[in-house]
């Protein structure tokens, strides 16, 4: 029997960390192979919260797009206390910016410039609602003011954010388009299922693939990320909504490279998954019989475009059901970045017929 092949419109990644400078030479080419456009997170060491930094960052990204490839970075602004209404207006007029990212202060990597109290950004949110800029949310609440121990348990942070902040946002800004990024819990799934049409969510490969048990295995030593990977019932709910064809959930890999050294020394939060991301989604959708019914294509190629108001891409990407052996790590110049799968094998691979894609989706695999 011939190996199964599937072909879909080339997807966009609605949540990626490309980082900056030298590392763009690694992250941008691998992103371009898999994705036609990508929502680029603004959490650089110096947050991207004004148009001149944004345009310079965008140019550095574009300078790393391999010749002959089409790639469009969908830029985002970081909501800091320095973000202004005029910047939002310029952002909208530029046509380069899809939305703004809300990081609760200190919730994750490079989020120290974030905002803990949304009452501090009422004018920003109102303007975004009026301009039709999307609010991209890292939905985790860190502290409980009413609890003497303060810090909320890591597994409850998403739920507490949804309970305490989402109702305020929705009541005050009923027409604001919101993406709850990288949802990780059954609670968030149920929230999205019952929310209105202007609220959507992205789901990462790692939250669909792993559970908290995996974090305590050999491969798991690099799996720390925000929000943390949760239990099997949470994963079950994420798989259920992702594979169901539900229109307001879609791909967003949250691929976030950290070096092995950063992981070992500081246990930095973030998982790099760009080379395997689509293969992992495929593996899961295949396991739950959700390819032939069209739900894989919806989640990967169309739901996000519809929510963002983008066309479906003309380019195609093709995959074949045959083993893919993941490298343990990716080496680029002096950077060593652990892979999401470790040296494990999965059962889907890129189809070699893709003219701009191949098995060695990367350089210097180990
Ligand atoms: C991201 C990063 O490394 O920039 N880390 C992560 O754990 N996901 C930031 C983020 O999206 O939270
Ligand atoms: Zn992220």
Short mmCIF file of C-alpha atoms and ligand atoms in Angstrom, two decimals:
data_model
loop_
_atom_site.label_atom_id
_atom_site.label_comp_id
_atom_site.label_asym_id
_atom_site.label_seq_id
_atom_site.Cartn_x
_atom_site.Cartn_y
_atom_site.Cartn_z
CA UNK A 1 0.00 0.00 0.00
CA UNK A 2 1.20 3.49 -0.83
CA UNK A 3 1.97 5.80 2.06
CA UNK A 4 -0.78 8.29 2.72
CA UNK A 5 -0.08 11.80 1.42
CA UNK A 6 -1.94 14.94 2.37
CA UNK A 7 -1.69 18.40 0.86
CA UNK A 8 -3.00 21.59 2.45
CA UNK A 9 -2.78 25.32 1.79
CA UNK A 10 0.52 26.51 3.26
CA UNK A 11 -0.36 27.59 6.82
CA UNK A 12 0.39 30.68 8.87
CA UNK A 13 1.75 30.35 12.39
CA UNK A 14 -0.32 32.65 14.58
CA UNK A 15 2.21 32.78 17.44
CA UNK A 16 5.97 32.59 17.10
CA UNK A 17 9.08 33.96 18.82
CA UNK A 18 11.70 34.60 16.16
CA UNK A 19 14.06 36.35 18.60
CA UNK A 20 16.54 38.81 17.12
CA UNK A 21 19.86 39.54 15.44
CA UNK A 22 22.08 36.49 14.79
CA UNK A 23 19.42 33.97 15.78
CA UNK A 24 17.11 35.28 13.04
CA UNK A 25 19.49 33.54 10.62
CA UNK A 26 18.20 30.28 12.08
CA UNK A 27 14.60 30.95 13.09
CA UNK A 28 13.42 32.84 9.99
CA UNK A 29 14.46 30.32 7.29
CA UNK A 30 12.96 27.38 9.16
CA UNK A 31 9.76 29.33 9.77
CA UNK A 32 9.51 30.28 6.07
CA UNK A 33 9.71 26.65 4.99
CA UNK A 34 6.63 25.77 6.97
CA UNK A 35 4.66 29.00 7.13
CA UNK A 36 3.62 31.66 4.65
CA UNK A 37 2.98 34.26 7.38
CA UNK A 38 3.57 34.34 11.10
CA UNK A 39 2.36 36.42 14.02
CA UNK A 40 5.65 37.62 15.47
CA UNK A 41 5.79 38.09 19.22
CA UNK A 42 7.24 41.41 20.43
CA UNK A 43 8.94 40.20 23.65
CA UNK A 44 12.49 41.07 22.68
CA UNK A 45 14.85 42.08 25.46
CA UNK A 46 13.80 45.63 24.63
CA UNK A 47 10.05 45.28 24.08
CA UNK A 48 8.73 46.30 20.66
CA UNK A 49 6.32 49.03 21.72
CA UNK A 50 6.83 51.77 19.12
CA UNK A 51 6.70 51.91 15.35
CA UNK A 52 10.34 52.71 14.67
CA UNK A 53 11.54 49.66 16.64
CA UNK A 54 8.82 47.58 15.01
CA UNK A 55 9.81 48.56 11.48
CA UNK A 56 13.51 47.98 12.18
CA UNK A 57 12.73 44.57 13.70
CA UNK A 58 10.55 43.68 10.72
CA UNK A 59 13.38 44.62 8.35
CA UNK A 60 15.85 42.44 10.27
CA UNK A 61 13.38 39.56 9.90
CA UNK A 62 12.88 40.18 6.18
CA UNK A 63 16.66 40.35 5.65
CA UNK A 64 16.81 36.72 6.75
CA UNK A 65 14.13 35.38 4.40
CA UNK A 66 15.87 33.04 1.94
CA UNK A 67 15.88 34.19 -1.67
CA UNK A 68 12.86 33.08 -3.62
CA UNK A 69 10.65 32.47 -0.57
CA UNK A 70 7.52 34.43 0.21
CA UNK A 71 7.15 35.25 3.86
CA UNK A 72 5.15 37.93 5.60
CA UNK A 73 5.73 38.69 9.28
CA UNK A 74 2.48 39.76 10.93
CA UNK A 75 3.88 42.24 13.41
CA UNK A 76 2.63 42.88 16.94
CA UNK A 77 3.23 45.62 19.49
CA UNK A 78 3.98 44.90 23.14
CA UNK A 79 1.56 46.63 25.52
CA UNK A 80 3.90 48.43 27.91
CA UNK A 81 3.28 51.62 29.80
CA UNK A 82 5.06 53.43 26.96
CA UNK A 83 2.71 52.27 24.19
CA UNK A 84 0.72 55.28 22.94
CA UNK A 85 -2.57 55.84 21.15
CA UNK A 86 -0.70 57.51 18.29
CA UNK A 87 1.44 54.41 17.89
CA UNK A 88 -1.73 52.34 17.56
CA UNK A 89 -3.07 54.66 14.88
CA UNK A 90 0.25 54.60 12.99
CA UNK A 91 0.33 50.82 13.39
CA UNK A 92 -3.11 50.45 11.88
CA UNK A 93 -2.31 52.82 9.01
CA UNK A 94 0.97 51.03 8.26
CA UNK A 95 -0.86 47.81 7.40
CA UNK A 96 2.06 45.91 8.99
CA UNK A 97 0.58 45.27 12.43
CA UNK A 98 -2.14 42.77 13.27
CA UNK A 99 -2.48 43.42 16.96
CA UNK A 100 -0.95 44.00 20.36
CA UNK A 101 0.29 41.57 22.94
CA UNK A 102 -0.77 41.71 26.55
CA UNK A 103 1.70 40.07 28.94
CA UNK A 104 0.79 40.16 32.60
CA UNK A 105 4.01 41.51 34.18
CA UNK A 106 6.55 38.72 34.84
CA UNK A 107 4.27 35.93 33.66
CA UNK A 108 6.84 34.49 31.25
CA UNK A 109 10.12 35.04 29.36
CA UNK A 110 10.83 38.74 28.72
CA UNK A 111 7.53 39.91 30.21
CA UNK A 112 8.82 42.24 32.89
CA UNK A 113 7.49 45.24 30.95
CA UNK A 114 3.97 43.78 30.93
CA UNK A 115 0.82 45.12 32.55
CA UNK A 116 -0.67 43.61 35.69
CA UNK A 117 -3.85 45.64 35.86
CA UNK A 118 -5.88 46.18 32.72
CA UNK A 119 -7.40 49.32 34.22
CA UNK A 120 -4.05 50.96 33.42
CA UNK A 121 -4.63 50.50 29.69
CA UNK A 122 -8.27 51.44 29.18
CA UNK A 123 -7.50 53.97 26.44
CA UNK A 124 -5.26 51.52 24.61
CA UNK A 125 -7.91 48.80 24.65
CA UNK A 126 -10.67 51.18 23.57
CA UNK A 127 -8.55 52.39 20.65
CA UNK A 128 -7.69 48.84 19.64
CA UNK A 129 -11.37 47.97 19.67
CA UNK A 130 -12.16 50.99 17.48
CA UNK A 131 -9.29 50.30 15.04
CA UNK A 132 -9.90 46.55 14.82
CA UNK A 133 -6.47 45.60 16.16
CA UNK A 134 -6.45 42.14 17.74
CA UNK A 135 -5.63 41.77 21.44
CA UNK A 136 -3.31 38.77 21.80
CA UNK A 137 -3.30 37.64 25.40
CA UNK A 138 -0.86 35.65 27.48
CA UNK A 139 -3.63 34.59 29.84
CA UNK A 140 -2.00 33.84 33.17
CA UNK A 141 -2.53 35.54 36.50
CA UNK A 142 0.40 35.35 38.89
CA UNK A 143 -0.72 36.79 42.17
CA UNK A 144 -3.73 36.58 44.40
CA UNK A 145 -4.04 39.75 46.44
CA UNK A 146 -6.41 38.06 48.87
CA UNK A 147 -4.08 35.20 49.71
CA UNK A 148 -1.25 35.56 52.21
CA UNK A 149 0.88 33.27 50.04
CA UNK A 150 0.38 35.53 47.03
CA UNK A 151 1.65 33.47 44.11
CA UNK A 152 -1.01 31.39 42.41
CA UNK A 153 -0.10 27.74 41.75
CA UNK A 154 1.45 27.42 38.32
CA UNK A 155 -1.28 25.04 37.09
CA UNK A 156 -4.08 27.45 38.07
CA UNK A 157 -2.74 30.65 36.52
CA UNK A 158 -4.64 30.35 33.25
CA UNK A 159 -7.92 29.60 35.00
CA UNK A 160 -7.50 32.53 37.40
CA UNK A 161 -6.79 34.90 34.51
CA UNK A 162 -9.91 33.77 32.71
CA UNK A 163 -12.05 34.10 35.83
CA UNK A 164 -10.72 37.47 36.95
CA UNK A 165 -9.81 39.36 33.78
CA UNK A 166 -11.76 38.07 30.79
CA UNK A 167 -15.21 39.20 32.06
CA UNK A 168 -13.87 42.73 32.59
CA UNK A 169 -12.44 42.86 29.08
CA UNK A 170 -15.57 41.57 27.46
CA UNK A 171 -17.92 43.83 29.34
CA UNK A 172 -15.90 46.97 28.66
CA UNK A 173 -14.87 46.17 25.08
CA UNK A 174 -17.56 43.95 23.61
CA UNK A 175 -16.27 44.31 20.04
CA UNK A 176 -12.56 43.86 20.77
CA UNK A 177 -11.14 40.91 18.85
CA UNK A 178 -9.27 38.72 21.32
CA UNK A 179 -7.03 35.69 20.89
CA UNK A 180 -6.37 33.79 24.08
CA UNK A 181 -2.96 32.43 23.17
CA UNK A 182 -1.66 28.91 23.79
CA UNK A 183 -4.60 27.66 25.85
CA UNK A 184 -3.55 24.76 28.05
CA UNK A 185 -6.49 23.66 30.20
CA UNK A 186 -9.93 22.13 30.06
CA UNK A 187 -11.17 25.27 31.80
CA UNK A 188 -9.91 27.44 28.92
CA UNK A 189 -11.40 25.10 26.32
CA UNK A 190 -14.83 25.36 27.91
CA UNK A 191 -14.46 29.11 28.15
CA UNK A 192 -13.70 29.39 24.42
CA UNK A 193 -16.54 27.06 23.48
CA UNK A 194 -18.98 29.31 25.31
CA UNK A 195 -17.54 32.67 24.27
CA UNK A 196 -18.72 34.99 21.52
CA UNK A 197 -17.50 35.16 17.92
CA UNK A 198 -14.86 37.80 18.58
CA UNK A 199 -12.94 35.54 20.99
CA UNK A 200 -10.63 32.81 19.68
CA UNK A 201 -7.73 30.70 20.94
CA UNK A 202 -4.50 29.22 19.64
CA UNK A 203 -3.18 25.80 20.68
CA UNK A 204 0.48 24.72 20.54
CA UNK A 205 1.87 21.34 19.43
CA UNK A 206 3.39 20.75 22.86
CA UNK A 207 0.14 21.24 24.78
CA UNK A 208 -1.53 18.74 22.44
CA UNK A 209 1.32 16.23 22.51
CA UNK A 210 2.61 16.09 26.08
CA UNK A 211 1.18 15.92 29.57
CA UNK A 212 2.70 16.99 32.86
CA UNK A 213 3.98 13.42 33.35
CA UNK A 214 6.32 13.88 30.39
CA UNK A 215 8.01 16.83 32.05
CA UNK A 216 9.52 14.42 34.55
CA UNK A 217 11.10 12.14 31.95
CA UNK A 218 14.46 12.37 30.16
CA UNK A 219 13.01 14.25 27.16
CA UNK A 220 11.04 16.42 29.54
CA UNK A 221 13.92 18.23 31.09
CA UNK A 222 13.61 20.99 28.50
CA UNK A 223 9.81 21.15 28.43
CA UNK A 224 9.30 24.03 30.82
CA UNK A 225 7.06 26.59 29.17
CA UNK A 226 4.34 29.08 30.00
CA UNK A 227 1.60 28.15 30.47
CA UNK A 228 2.97 24.94 31.91
CA UNK A 229 1.94 21.67 30.21
CA UNK A 230 -0.94 20.22 32.22
CA UNK A 231 -2.72 16.94 32.96
CA UNK A 232 -4.34 14.34 30.73
CA UNK A 233 -7.86 15.72 31.12
CA UNK A 234 -6.63 19.10 30.04
CA UNK A 235 -4.90 17.59 27.02
CA UNK A 236 -8.00 15.57 26.21
CA UNK A 237 -10.09 18.76 26.13
CA UNK A 238 -7.52 20.55 23.96
CA UNK A 239 -7.44 17.65 21.50
CA UNK A 240 -11.22 17.52 21.49
CA UNK A 241 -11.70 21.16 20.53
CA UNK A 242 -8.75 21.26 18.10
CA UNK A 243 -9.88 18.19 16.17
CA UNK A 244 -13.58 19.05 16.23
CA UNK A 245 -13.60 21.61 13.44
CA UNK A 246 -14.61 24.31 15.93
CA UNK A 247 -13.96 27.54 14.00
CA UNK A 248 -12.42 29.72 16.69
CA UNK A 249 -9.37 27.61 17.55
CA UNK A 250 -6.30 27.45 15.38
CA UNK A 251 -2.58 26.87 15.12
CA UNK A 252 -0.15 29.02 17.08
CA UNK A 253 3.04 27.12 17.84
CA UNK A 254 4.51 29.42 20.51
CA UNK A 255 7.83 28.16 19.21
CA UNK A 256 10.32 29.90 21.51
CA UNK A 257 14.01 29.00 21.21
CA UNK A 258 16.23 28.94 24.28
CA UNK A 259 19.73 27.50 24.30
CA UNK A 260 20.56 24.34 26.23
CA UNK A 261 22.74 26.51 28.43
CA UNK A 262 19.82 28.85 29.25
CA UNK A 263 17.63 25.84 29.91
CA UNK A 264 20.18 24.15 32.16
CA UNK A 265 21.16 27.25 34.09
CA UNK A 266 17.80 29.01 34.48
CA UNK A 267 15.18 26.52 33.29
CA UNK A 268 13.94 29.25 30.92
CA UNK A 269 10.31 28.90 29.84
CA UNK A 270 9.83 28.22 26.13
CA UNK A 271 9.95 25.30 23.70
CA UNK A 272 11.37 25.47 20.18
CA UNK A 273 9.21 23.38 17.85
CA UNK A 274 9.18 25.10 14.43
CA UNK A 275 10.81 22.28 12.38
CA UNK A 276 8.44 19.59 13.68
CA UNK A 277 5.37 21.65 14.56
CA UNK A 278 3.20 20.66 11.59
CA UNK A 279 4.28 17.01 11.81
CA UNK A 280 3.25 16.89 15.46
CA UNK A 281 -0.15 18.44 14.79
CA UNK A 282 -0.56 15.88 11.98
CA UNK A 283 0.36 13.00 14.25
CA UNK A 284 -2.35 14.02 16.71
CA UNK A 285 -5.06 14.75 14.16
CA UNK A 286 -4.31 11.42 12.48
CA UNK A 287 -4.56 9.55 15.78
CA UNK A 288 -8.00 11.09 16.34
CA UNK A 289 -9.20 10.46 12.75
CA UNK A 290 -9.43 14.14 11.98
CA UNK A 291 -7.58 14.47 8.69
CA UNK A 292 -9.99 13.03 6.13
CA UNK A 293 -12.95 14.91 7.64
CA UNK A 294 -11.19 18.21 6.85
CA UNK A 295 -10.65 19.26 10.44
CA UNK A 296 -6.85 19.23 10.21
CA UNK A 297 -6.99 21.67 7.33
CA UNK A 298 -9.46 23.87 9.21
CA UNK A 299 -7.29 24.07 12.32
CA UNK A 300 -4.02 24.50 10.43
CA UNK A 301 -4.86 26.47 7.29
CA UNK A 302 -8.25 28.16 7.41
CA UNK A 303 -9.70 28.93 10.86
CA UNK A 304 -6.97 31.40 11.76
CA UNK A 305 -7.10 33.15 8.40
CA UNK A 306 -10.84 33.63 8.77
CA UNK A 307 -10.53 35.02 12.29
CA UNK A 308 -7.68 37.38 11.31
CA UNK A 309 -9.45 38.36 8.07
CA UNK A 310 -6.66 37.05 5.82
CA UNK A 311 -6.94 35.17 2.53
CA UNK A 312 -6.25 31.42 2.45
CA UNK A 313 -2.73 31.02 1.04
CA UNK A 314 -2.32 29.84 -2.55
CA UNK A 315 0.88 27.89 -1.91
CA UNK A 316 0.51 24.25 -0.87
CA UNK A 317 2.39 22.04 1.57
CA UNK A 318 2.41 18.28 1.36
CA UNK A 319 3.11 15.57 3.94
CA UNK A 320 3.60 11.81 3.80
CA UNK A 321 2.91 9.15 6.40
CA UNK A 322 6.42 7.89 6.94
CA UNK A 323 8.77 8.10 9.90
CA UNK A 324 10.43 11.34 10.90
CA UNK A 325 13.39 11.02 13.22
CA UNK A 326 13.71 14.14 15.30
CA UNK A 327 17.16 15.48 16.12
CA UNK A 328 17.89 15.88 19.80
CA UNK A 329 18.96 19.44 19.25
CA UNK A 330 19.57 22.06 16.60
CA UNK A 331 22.99 23.63 16.22
CA UNK A 332 23.36 27.05 14.67
CA UNK A 333 26.65 28.90 15.03
CA UNK A 334 27.20 28.89 18.78
CA UNK A 335 23.57 28.25 19.63
CA UNK A 336 22.50 24.78 20.71
CA UNK A 337 18.72 24.57 20.96
CA UNK A 338 16.96 21.47 22.29
CA UNK A 339 14.23 20.09 20.04
CA UNK A 340 10.70 19.56 21.31
CA UNK A 341 10.72 15.80 20.61
CA UNK A 342 14.22 14.91 21.76
CA UNK A 343 15.57 12.07 19.63
CA UNK A 344 12.15 10.48 19.21
CA UNK A 345 10.39 9.39 16.04
CA UNK A 346 6.94 10.34 14.79
CA UNK A 347 4.99 8.89 11.92
CA UNK A 348 4.53 11.88 9.57
CA UNK A 349 7.15 13.59 7.46
CA UNK A 350 7.43 16.30 4.83
CA UNK A 351 6.71 15.06 1.35
CA UNK A 352 9.87 15.43 -0.72
CA UNK A 353 7.78 16.72 -3.58
CA UNK A 354 7.46 20.02 -1.78
CA UNK A 355 9.75 22.18 -3.82
CA UNK A 356 10.70 24.34 -0.89
CA UNK A 357 10.69 21.75 1.83
CA UNK A 358 12.62 18.64 2.68
CA UNK A 359 13.36 16.12 5.37
CA UNK A 360 16.30 18.01 6.70
CA UNK A 361 14.10 20.90 7.51
CA UNK A 362 17.22 22.25 9.02
CA UNK A 363 20.93 22.60 9.12
CA UNK A 364 23.35 20.72 11.32
CA UNK A 365 20.96 18.27 12.93
CA UNK A 366 22.54 16.10 15.57
C1 LIG B 1 7.91 32.42 25.55
C2 LIG B 1 9.32 32.91 25.25
O1 LIG B 1 10.28 32.18 25.52
O2 LIG B 1 9.48 34.04 24.75
N1 LIG B 1 7.98 31.37 26.51
C3 LIG B 1 7.05 30.42 26.73
O3 LIG B 1 7.22 29.65 27.68
N2 LIG B 1 6.00 30.29 25.97
C4 LIG B 1 7.06 33.54 26.01
C5 LIG B 1 5.60 33.18 26.04
O4 LIG B 1 4.94 33.12 25.00
O5 LIG B 1 5.10 32.94 27.13
ZN1 LIG B 2 4.71 32.86 23.24
#
